[in-house]
Coordinates of C-alpha atoms in Angstrom, one line a residue:
M1 CA 76.1 83.8 141.8
S2 CA 78.2 87.3 140.3
I3 CA 77.4 88.9 136.8
L4 CA 81.5 87.2 136.0
A5 CA 80.6 83.7 136.6
W6 CA 76.6 84.1 134.8
T7 CA 78.7 86.2 131.7
Y8 CA 81.3 83.2 132.1
I9 CA 78.6 80.4 132.4
I10 CA 76.6 82.0 129.2
V11 CA 79.3 83.3 126.9
I12 CA 81.9 79.4 126.9
L13 CA 78.0 77.8 126.0
S14 CA 77.0 80.1 123.2
F15 CA 80.9 79.7 121.9
A16 CA 80.7 76.5 122.6
L17 CA 77.3 76.2 120.2
Y18 CA 79.3 78.1 117.9
I19 CA 82.1 75.8 117.4
G20 CA 80.1 73.0 117.1
I21 CA 78.1 74.5 114.2
A22 CA 81.0 75.0 112.4
I23 CA 82.8 71.3 112.9
Y24 CA 78.8 69.8 112.1
S25 CA 78.9 72.2 108.6
R26 CA 82.8 71.7 108.0
V27 CA 82.7 72.1 104.1
R28 CA 85.4 70.6 101.6
T29 CA 84.7 72.6 97.8
T30 CA 84.7 75.9 97.3
A31 CA 80.7 76.5 97.0
G32 CA 80.3 75.1 100.3
F33 CA 82.5 77.4 101.3
Y34 CA 81.7 80.7 99.4
I35 CA 78.3 80.1 99.2
A36 CA 77.0 77.7 101.7
G37 CA 75.8 74.6 98.3
R38 CA 73.1 77.1 97.5
G39 CA 71.2 74.9 99.6
V40 CA 70.1 76.9 103.0
P41 CA 66.8 77.5 103.5
A42 CA 64.9 81.3 103.3
I43 CA 63.7 81.2 107.1
V44 CA 67.5 80.4 108.1
N45 CA 68.7 82.5 105.4
G46 CA 66.3 85.4 106.8
M47 CA 68.1 84.8 110.0
A48 CA 71.5 84.7 109.1
T49 CA 70.3 87.1 107.2
G50 CA 69.7 89.1 110.4
A51 CA 72.4 88.4 112.4
D52 CA 75.0 89.4 109.4
W53 CA 73.4 92.9 109.4
M54 CA 72.9 93.6 113.1
S55 CA 76.6 93.8 113.5
A56 CA 78.0 95.4 117.0
A57 CA 76.8 98.9 115.6
S58 CA 73.5 97.7 115.4
F59 CA 73.4 96.2 119.1
I60 CA 76.2 97.9 121.1
S61 CA 75.6 101.4 119.4
M62 CA 72.8 102.2 117.9
A63 CA 71.3 102.7 120.7
G64 CA 73.9 104.5 122.5
L65 CA 74.1 106.7 119.6
I66 CA 70.3 108.0 119.7
S67 CA 70.7 107.8 123.4
F68 CA 73.3 110.7 123.1
M69 CA 72.4 112.1 119.8
G70 CA 67.8 112.1 120.2
Y71 CA 65.8 112.4 117.3
T72 CA 69.1 113.0 114.5
G73 CA 70.3 109.4 116.2
A74 CA 67.6 108.2 113.9
V75 CA 70.0 108.6 110.7
Y76 CA 70.9 105.2 112.0
L77 CA 67.3 103.2 112.2
L78 CA 66.2 104.8 108.7
G79 CA 69.2 104.4 106.5
W80 CA 70.5 100.9 107.3
T81 CA 66.7 100.1 107.5
G82 CA 65.6 101.9 104.3
G83 CA 69.1 100.2 102.4
Y84 CA 68.0 97.0 104.0
V85 CA 64.4 97.2 101.6
L86 CA 66.4 98.8 98.7
L87 CA 68.7 96.3 98.6
A88 CA 65.8 93.3 98.7
L89 CA 63.8 95.1 96.1
L90 CA 66.4 96.3 93.6
L91 CA 68.9 94.5 93.8
A92 CA 69.0 90.8 95.7
P93 CA 67.0 89.4 93.3
Y94 CA 68.8 89.9 89.9
L95 CA 72.1 89.1 91.6
R96 CA 71.0 86.0 92.8
K97 CA 69.8 84.7 89.7
F98 CA 72.9 86.4 88.1
G99 CA 74.4 82.9 90.2
K100 CA 77.8 84.5 90.9
F101 CA 79.8 83.6 94.1
T102 CA 80.5 87.8 95.0
V103 CA 80.1 91.0 94.5
P104 CA 83.5 91.0 92.4
D105 CA 81.8 88.1 90.4
F106 CA 79.0 89.9 89.2
I107 CA 80.9 93.2 88.5
G108 CA 84.3 91.6 86.4
D109 CA 81.9 89.5 84.4
R110 CA 78.6 92.0 84.5
Y111 CA 81.6 95.2 82.8
Y112 CA 83.7 92.0 80.4
S113 CA 86.5 93.4 82.1
D114 CA 89.0 91.9 84.8
T115 CA 90.2 95.6 84.9
A116 CA 86.6 95.8 86.5
R117 CA 87.1 93.1 88.2
M118 CA 90.4 94.2 90.0
V119 CA 89.3 97.4 91.8
A120 CA 85.7 95.5 92.5
V121 CA 88.1 93.0 94.6
F122 CA 90.5 96.5 96.2
C123 CA 87.0 98.4 97.5
A124 CA 85.7 95.3 99.2
I125 CA 88.6 94.6 100.9
F126 CA 89.4 98.0 101.8
V127 CA 85.0 98.7 102.7
S128 CA 85.3 95.5 105.3
F129 CA 88.4 95.8 106.4
T130 CA 86.9 99.4 107.9
Y131 CA 83.7 97.2 108.6
V132 CA 85.1 95.3 110.7
A133 CA 87.5 97.4 112.9
G134 CA 84.2 98.8 114.2
Q135 CA 82.9 94.6 114.7
M136 CA 86.2 93.6 116.6
R137 CA 85.4 97.4 118.8
G138 CA 82.2 96.1 120.3
V139 CA 84.3 93.0 120.8
G140 CA 87.2 93.8 123.0
V141 CA 84.2 96.7 124.9
V142 CA 82.1 93.5 126.1
F143 CA 85.2 91.2 127.1
S144 CA 86.8 94.6 129.2
R145 CA 83.8 94.6 130.5
F146 CA 82.2 90.9 131.5
L147 CA 85.3 89.1 132.2
E148 CA 87.2 91.4 133.7
I149 CA 90.1 91.4 131.0
D150 CA 91.6 94.2 128.6
V151 CA 90.8 95.4 125.5
N152 CA 93.1 93.6 123.2
S153 CA 93.6 90.4 124.9
G154 CA 89.5 90.3 124.1
V155 CA 89.9 91.3 121.0
I156 CA 92.8 88.3 120.4
I157 CA 90.0 86.0 122.3
G158 CA 87.7 87.4 119.2
M159 CA 90.1 86.4 116.7
V160 CA 90.5 83.6 117.8
L161 CA 86.2 82.3 117.5
V162 CA 86.0 83.6 114.5
L163 CA 88.7 82.4 112.7
V164 CA 87.6 78.6 113.3
Y165 CA 84.8 78.8 112.7
A166 CA 85.3 80.8 109.3
T167 CA 87.6 78.8 108.3
L168 CA 86.6 75.0 108.8
G169 CA 82.8 75.7 108.3
G170 CA 82.9 78.8 105.7
M171 CA 79.3 80.2 104.0
K172 CA 77.4 77.2 105.4
G173 CA 78.6 76.8 108.5
I174 CA 78.6 80.9 109.3
T175 CA 75.1 80.7 108.0
Y176 CA 74.1 78.0 110.3
T177 CA 76.4 79.4 113.8
Q178 CA 74.9 83.2 112.6
A179 CA 71.3 81.5 112.8
A180 CA 72.0 80.6 116.6
Q181 CA 73.9 84.2 117.0
Y182 CA 71.2 86.1 115.8
V183 CA 68.4 84.3 118.7
V184 CA 70.9 85.0 120.9
L185 CA 71.5 88.5 120.7
I186 CA 68.0 89.3 120.1
I187 CA 66.8 87.5 123.1
A188 CA 69.7 89.0 125.3
Y189 CA 68.3 92.8 123.5
L190 CA 64.2 91.6 124.6
I191 CA 63.7 90.9 127.8
P192 CA 66.2 93.7 129.5
A193 CA 64.2 96.4 127.0
I194 CA 61.1 94.3 127.8
A195 CA 62.0 94.5 132.1
I196 CA 63.1 98.3 131.9
S197 CA 59.9 98.9 130.0
W198 CA 58.2 97.6 132.8
K199 CA 60.0 98.9 135.4
I200 CA 59.8 102.8 133.9
T201 CA 56.8 102.9 132.7
G202 CA 53.9 100.3 133.7
N203 CA 54.0 99.0 130.6
P204 CA 55.9 95.8 128.8
I205 CA 56.4 96.6 125.5
P206 CA 59.6 98.8 124.4
Q207 CA 58.2 99.9 121.5
L208 CA 54.5 101.4 123.3
G209 CA 56.4 102.1 127.1
F210 CA 58.8 104.9 124.9
G211 CA 55.6 107.0 124.5
S212 CA 54.4 106.2 128.0
R213 CA 53.9 107.9 131.4
I214 CA 56.3 107.4 133.8
A215 CA 54.6 105.0 136.6
A216 CA 56.4 106.4 139.6
G217 CA 58.8 108.6 141.3
E218 CA 58.8 112.3 140.7
N219 CA 58.2 112.1 137.4
A220 CA 55.2 110.5 137.8
G221 CA 51.7 110.8 135.0
V222 CA 54.4 112.8 132.9
Y223 CA 55.3 110.9 129.6
L224 CA 58.6 110.0 129.1
L225 CA 60.1 112.3 126.2
E226 CA 58.7 115.0 127.6
A227 CA 60.5 114.0 130.9
I228 CA 63.9 113.7 129.1
D229 CA 63.0 116.9 127.0
A230 CA 63.1 118.8 130.6
I231 CA 66.3 116.5 132.4
H232 CA 67.8 117.8 128.6
R233 CA 66.7 121.6 129.2
D234 CA 67.9 121.9 132.9
L235 CA 71.6 120.2 132.3
G236 CA 72.1 123.1 129.5
F237 CA 72.1 119.8 126.8
P238 CA 70.1 120.6 123.2
E239 CA 66.0 118.6 124.4
Y240 CA 66.2 115.6 123.6
T241 CA 63.1 115.2 120.7
A242 CA 64.6 118.8 118.8
A243 CA 65.6 118.1 115.3
F244 CA 67.6 120.1 113.3
V245 CA 69.0 123.2 116.8
E246 CA 71.9 124.7 117.9
G247 CA 74.0 121.4 118.9
K248 CA 72.6 118.6 116.0
K249 CA 73.0 118.1 113.3
S250 CA 71.8 120.3 110.3
M251 CA 69.3 119.4 107.9
L252 CA 71.2 118.3 105.4
D253 CA 74.2 116.2 106.9
V254 CA 70.7 114.0 108.2
F255 CA 69.7 113.3 105.0
A256 CA 73.0 112.8 104.0
I257 CA 73.7 110.3 106.2
T258 CA 70.8 108.8 106.1
M259 CA 71.2 108.4 102.1
A260 CA 74.6 106.7 102.4
L261 CA 74.0 104.7 105.2
M262 CA 71.2 103.7 102.7
V263 CA 72.7 103.2 99.8
G264 CA 76.3 101.8 101.3
T265 CA 73.6 99.2 102.7
A266 CA 72.3 98.0 99.3
G267 CA 76.3 98.2 98.2
L268 CA 77.7 96.3 101.4
P269 CA 79.3 93.1 99.3
H270 CA 78.8 90.6 102.6
V271 CA 75.1 91.2 102.6
I272 CA 75.0 90.6 99.0
V273 CA 76.3 87.9 98.9
R274 CA 74.0 85.9 101.2
F275 CA 71.0 85.7 99.2
Y276 CA 73.4 83.6 96.6
T277 CA 73.2 80.9 99.5
V278 CA 69.4 80.2 98.9
P279 CA 68.0 77.4 96.1
S280 CA 66.1 80.0 94.0
V281 CA 65.3 83.4 93.3
R282 CA 62.0 83.1 95.1
A283 CA 63.7 82.1 98.1
A284 CA 66.0 85.3 98.1
R285 CA 62.7 87.2 97.8
I286 CA 61.3 84.5 100.8
S287 CA 64.5 85.4 102.7
A288 CA 65.1 89.5 102.6
F289 CA 61.1 89.2 103.8
W290 CA 62.1 87.4 107.2
A291 CA 65.4 89.2 107.4
L292 CA 63.3 92.1 108.0
L293 CA 60.8 91.1 109.8
F294 CA 63.8 89.8 112.7
I295 CA 66.1 92.6 111.8
G296 CA 62.7 95.5 113.0
L297 CA 62.6 93.5 116.0
L298 CA 65.6 94.6 117.2
Y299 CA 65.8 98.1 115.5
T300 CA 62.4 98.7 115.9
T301 CA 63.1 98.8 119.8
A302 CA 66.0 100.8 119.5
P303 CA 64.7 104.1 121.1
A304 CA 63.3 102.7 123.5
V305 CA 66.4 101.2 125.0
A306 CA 68.1 104.2 124.4
T307 CA 65.6 106.5 126.5
F308 CA 65.4 104.4 128.6
A309 CA 69.4 104.2 129.5
R310 CA 70.0 107.9 129.0
V311 CA 67.3 109.1 131.8
N312 CA 68.8 106.3 134.4
M313 CA 72.1 106.9 133.6
I314 CA 71.2 110.6 134.7
Q315 CA 69.4 110.0 137.0
T316 CA 72.0 107.2 138.7
L317 CA 75.6 109.5 138.1
H318 CA 74.0 113.7 138.2
G319 CA 74.4 115.1 141.3
E320 CA 76.0 112.2 143.2
A321 CA 78.6 111.9 146.0
Y322 CA 81.5 110.1 143.4
D323 CA 82.8 108.0 146.8
S324 CA 79.4 106.7 146.8
A325 CA 78.8 106.2 142.7
P326 CA 76.6 103.2 142.5
E327 CA 77.8 100.3 141.7
W328 CA 77.7 100.1 138.0
F329 CA 79.6 103.1 137.2
S330 CA 82.2 101.8 139.2
N331 CA 82.6 98.4 137.1
W332 CA 82.5 100.2 134.1
E333 CA 85.0 102.8 135.5
K334 CA 87.3 100.0 135.3
T335 CA 87.3 100.0 131.8
G336 CA 88.1 103.7 131.0
L337 CA 85.0 103.9 129.0
I338 CA 83.3 106.3 131.5
R339 CA 85.2 108.6 133.2
F340 CA 84.8 111.6 136.3
E341 CA 87.0 114.4 136.0
D342 CA 86.1 116.4 139.1
K343 CA 86.7 120.3 137.6
N344 CA 85.9 122.2 140.4
Q345 CA 87.2 119.7 143.4
D346 CA 83.7 119.1 145.2
G347 CA 83.3 115.5 144.9
I348 CA 79.6 116.3 143.1
I349 CA 79.6 114.4 140.0
T350 CA 78.5 116.9 138.0
Y351 CA 76.5 116.2 134.4
S352 CA 76.1 119.1 131.9
G353 CA 76.2 120.3 128.3
D354 CA 78.6 122.3 129.0
K355 CA 82.0 121.6 128.3
D356 CA 83.6 123.5 130.7
T357 CA 80.9 122.9 134.5
N358 CA 80.3 119.0 132.6
E359 CA 82.7 116.1 134.3
L360 CA 81.4 113.0 133.6
I361 CA 83.4 111.8 130.3
V362 CA 81.3 108.5 128.5
D363 CA 82.3 106.0 125.9
R364 CA 78.9 106.1 123.8
D365 CA 79.6 102.2 122.9
I366 CA 78.4 101.1 127.3
M367 CA 75.2 102.5 126.7
V368 CA 73.5 98.9 125.6
L369 CA 76.1 96.8 127.3
A370 CA 75.9 98.9 131.1
N371 CA 71.8 99.7 130.6
P372 CA 70.8 96.2 132.9
E373 CA 73.1 97.5 135.2
I374 CA 72.1 100.7 135.5
A375 CA 68.5 99.4 136.0
K376 CA 69.7 97.0 138.5
L377 CA 68.7 94.4 137.0
P378 CA 69.4 90.2 137.6
A379 CA 73.2 88.8 137.1
W380 CA 72.1 86.3 134.4
V381 CA 70.7 89.3 132.6
V382 CA 73.9 91.6 132.4
A383 CA 75.8 88.4 131.5
L384 CA 72.7 87.0 128.8
V385 CA 73.6 90.8 126.8
A386 CA 77.2 90.4 127.2
A387 CA 76.4 87.4 124.9
G388 CA 73.9 89.2 123.2
G389 CA 76.9 91.9 122.1
L390 CA 79.8 89.2 121.0
A391 CA 76.7 87.4 119.2
A392 CA 76.1 91.1 116.7
A393 CA 80.0 91.3 116.5
L394 CA 81.0 88.0 115.9
S395 CA 78.2 87.2 112.9
T396 CA 79.3 90.2 111.7
A397 CA 82.7 89.9 111.6
A398 CA 82.9 86.5 110.2
G399 CA 80.4 87.2 107.4
L400 CA 83.4 90.6 106.6
L401 CA 86.2 88.1 107.3
L402 CA 84.3 85.5 104.5
V403 CA 84.0 88.4 101.9
I404 CA 87.7 89.5 101.9
S405 CA 88.6 85.6 102.0
S406 CA 87.1 85.2 98.8
A407 CA 88.1 88.2 97.0
I408 CA 91.3 87.2 97.4
S409 CA 91.4 83.5 96.5
H410 CA 87.9 83.4 94.7
D411 CA 88.2 87.0 92.2
L412 CA 91.5 87.5 92.7
F413 CA 93.7 84.2 92.0
K414 CA 90.8 81.9 90.3
R415 CA 89.7 85.1 88.0
V416 CA 92.7 86.7 87.3
L417 CA 96.9 85.6 88.3
K418 CA 95.8 82.0 87.8
P419 CA 92.7 80.4 86.2
D420 CA 94.0 77.1 86.1
M421 CA 94.1 76.3 90.2
G422 CA 92.4 73.0 91.6
E423 CA 89.5 73.6 93.7
K424 CA 91.7 71.8 96.7
Q425 CA 94.6 75.0 96.1
E426 CA 91.5 77.4 95.8
L427 CA 90.1 76.2 99.0
L428 CA 93.5 76.6 100.4
L429 CA 94.1 79.9 100.0
A430 CA 90.7 80.9 100.9
R431 CA 91.5 79.5 104.5
L432 CA 95.1 81.5 104.3
A433 CA 93.2 84.5 103.6
A434 CA 90.7 84.8 106.0
A435 CA 93.2 83.8 108.8
V436 CA 95.3 86.8 107.7
A437 CA 92.2 88.8 107.9
V438 CA 91.5 87.5 111.1
M439 CA 94.6 88.9 112.1
V440 CA 94.6 92.6 110.1
A441 CA 90.3 92.6 112.1
G442 CA 92.4 91.8 115.6
Y443 CA 94.7 95.2 114.8
F444 CA 92.1 96.9 113.6
G445 CA 89.8 96.4 117.0
I446 CA 93.0 97.2 118.9
H447 CA 93.4 100.6 117.4
P448 CA 90.0 101.4 116.3
P449 CA 89.5 104.8 114.4
G450 CA 86.2 105.5 116.8
F451 CA 82.6 104.8 117.5
V452 CA 81.3 100.9 116.7
A453 CA 78.9 103.2 115.1
Q454 CA 80.7 106.0 113.3
V455 CA 83.1 103.2 112.4
V456 CA 80.3 101.3 110.5
A457 CA 78.9 104.6 108.9
F458 CA 82.6 104.5 107.1
A459 CA 82.0 101.4 105.7
F460 CA 78.8 102.3 104.4
G461 CA 79.9 105.3 103.0
L462 CA 82.6 103.2 101.2
A463 CA 79.8 100.7 100.0
A464 CA 77.8 103.5 99.0
S465 CA 80.6 105.4 96.1
S466 CA 82.0 102.6 94.9
F467 CA 79.7 99.8 94.3
F468 CA 76.4 100.8 94.3
P469 CA 75.6 103.0 91.7
V470 CA 77.6 100.2 89.5
I471 CA 75.7 97.5 90.5
I472 CA 72.4 99.6 89.7
L473 CA 73.8 100.2 86.4
G474 CA 74.9 96.9 86.1
V475 CA 71.9 95.2 86.7
F476 CA 69.1 98.3 84.8
S477 CA 71.7 99.8 82.3
K478 CA 73.0 98.1 79.2
R479 CA 75.0 100.9 78.2
T480 CA 76.7 101.4 80.9
T481 CA 80.6 100.2 80.0
K482 CA 83.5 98.7 82.0
E483 CA 85.4 102.1 81.3
G484 CA 82.6 103.5 82.9
A485 CA 82.3 101.4 85.8
I486 CA 86.1 101.6 86.5
A487 CA 86.8 105.3 86.5
G488 CA 83.3 105.9 88.3
M489 CA 84.2 103.0 91.8
L490 CA 87.9 104.2 91.4
S491 CA 86.5 108.5 91.8
G492 CA 84.3 107.2 94.1
I493 CA 85.5 106.0 96.6
L494 CA 89.1 107.0 96.5
F495 CA 87.0 110.9 97.3
T496 CA 84.8 109.1 100.1
A497 CA 88.0 107.6 101.6
A498 CA 90.1 110.8 101.3
Y499 CA 87.5 113.2 102.8
I500 CA 87.3 110.5 105.6
I501 CA 90.7 110.9 106.0
Y502 CA 91.9 114.3 106.1
F503 CA 88.5 115.2 108.7
K504 CA 89.1 111.8 110.9
F505 CA 92.5 111.9 111.0
I506 CA 94.3 114.4 109.6
N507 CA 92.2 117.4 110.7
R508 CA 90.7 116.3 113.9
A509 CA 89.8 119.5 115.3
A510 CA 88.3 120.3 112.5
G511 CA 84.2 121.2 112.5
P512 CA 81.4 121.7 110.4
E513 CA 82.3 124.9 108.8
C514 CA 85.4 123.7 107.5
W515 CA 82.9 120.6 105.4
F516 CA 81.6 120.1 102.4
L517 CA 78.7 121.5 102.1
G518 CA 78.3 121.2 106.2
I519 CA 78.0 117.2 105.8
S520 CA 80.2 115.4 107.7
P521 CA 82.4 112.5 106.9
E522 CA 79.9 110.2 108.1
G523 CA 77.8 110.8 105.8
I524 CA 80.1 112.5 102.4
G525 CA 79.6 108.8 101.2
T526 CA 76.4 110.2 99.7
V527 CA 78.1 112.9 97.9
G528 CA 80.6 110.0 96.3
M529 CA 77.3 108.4 95.2
L530 CA 76.7 111.1 93.0
I531 CA 80.2 111.4 92.0
N532 CA 80.5 107.6 91.1
F533 CA 77.0 108.4 88.8
F534 CA 78.1 111.2 86.8
V535 CA 81.6 110.0 85.9
T536 CA 80.2 106.4 85.2
C537 CA 77.3 107.5 83.2
V538 CA 79.9 110.1 82.2
V539 CA 82.1 107.8 80.8
S540 CA 79.5 105.5 79.2
R541 CA 78.1 107.9 77.0
F542 CA 81.6 108.3 75.2
T543 CA 83.2 105.3 75.1
K544 CA 82.3 101.8 73.1
A545 CA 78.7 100.0 73.8
P546 CA 79.0 97.1 75.4
P547 CA 79.4 93.9 73.9
A548 CA 75.7 92.2 72.8
E549 CA 76.4 89.7 74.7
V550 CA 76.8 91.3 77.8
Q551 CA 73.6 93.2 76.8
Q552 CA 71.6 90.6 76.5
I553 CA 73.4 88.9 80.3
V554 CA 71.6 92.2 81.4
E555 CA 68.0 91.9 80.1
N556 CA 67.4 88.3 80.7
I557 CA 68.7 88.8 84.7
R558 CA 64.9 90.6 84.7
L559 CA 62.3 88.5 82.7
P560 CA 59.9 87.2 85.3
H561 CA 59.8 83.7 83.9
A562 CA 62.5 82.6 85.6
A563 CA 61.9 84.5 88.7
R564 CA 61.4 80.8 89.4
D565 CA 65.4 79.1 88.8

């Protein structure tokens, strides 16, 4: 069968599974809608967290970025993985013990202020919409190639699917759907990685094949990374394994991006809320272990996938006549995500690090999805990767939309504007808010502000500059006040958002020479976080200490004797 036929079969079956789970898990209470009734087993929550965590950025775009950036692309691996460890150790157990539904709920109660809650609601919605833009972009990329429909139609199909299982099942339905999506995406990621590793190096373990010798061809016996470095030198690119050289990011920028991704992870509301769904603090810790294990399977494979894709792409295109380009190139060219510009009119594809002579324009988001086709794997493997990409994008999109929904219905209306609202009214409002959020997310998917992983990096920076400092201080400092938290969140997120908007939308031509200390918009969240910490601590120092009962709550959530609650 053709790739198209296989894709329809696998995607339709996986979509039917997701919707079936949502119908079976549909909820009728707010506790079920927001936190799955706190009855999710630790291993299931670990799988769901893995899927929620490994978005389209992880599945589709991360390896693509590493493929083009080489060594410095490791910032995404280090930042996201390290951030999850930070979240699991410093935040998740304590927030679970606090026992609220959402991050704004924690901030509102810990900082004894509806104003703090409102600021947190604003930050949660802003961060989540920025993040979901990347997911919808990923959905559009997959649909545009594998189902041979335009990107906009693909985004709309994704919107409808997410709306169905997010509004029917709430967090309960999303959790079990995400567990199924994890199985789909990890199988889809590992099968082609194993096959290509075996094909290139003779080693079926991608993590080892990545550092092995090439098995056949003109570079037989040469280590894979040495071969790709030589290819890069010949074509005028910086060496793949080189760090902090001309043409690559500076050490300070790499550090800033890594830190922003790390602390942004620990401040992402859709990941934090996952730890509210388990029965106890102990279960939260265990599910954190499972999630890290499940995440590690993909993250340790990504550098190998990136390198395999890079080598195969260059070897199949550079120096080839455009009229006889491989089929995979023609397939992806139709999407507009890769194109040939014949600058010297010789009909030969030239791929070069020199902008003046380079004739191949490649969207980084296609590298993982095109990888099986480039390697000439069977059609069903190509279709499986498409289903995996959709699973990754849709699982995270659903989690983000639930955060937006709960921020509006629970934190804004139930806790502030209309506290006498009944449970049925709140549940209806949550579903309506999810529907509106899906439509807004679809707009961002059709008009994305950058590559999937790049857009997601902005979301992490915004989370780092807004939530992380006030959550950490809220757990570990009894002296932090509501005035400090409000001032810190606003100063951090406004600075970070203004920097990103200016350099990504207003003055897009500006380069590192114009950035603050050479820090890119992807890494500026680190500076925003430091501003937040500074402002929060200074303002707290000069304002009245929190009430005694709030200080006692802070003390209680860290007491070890209650860890079994």
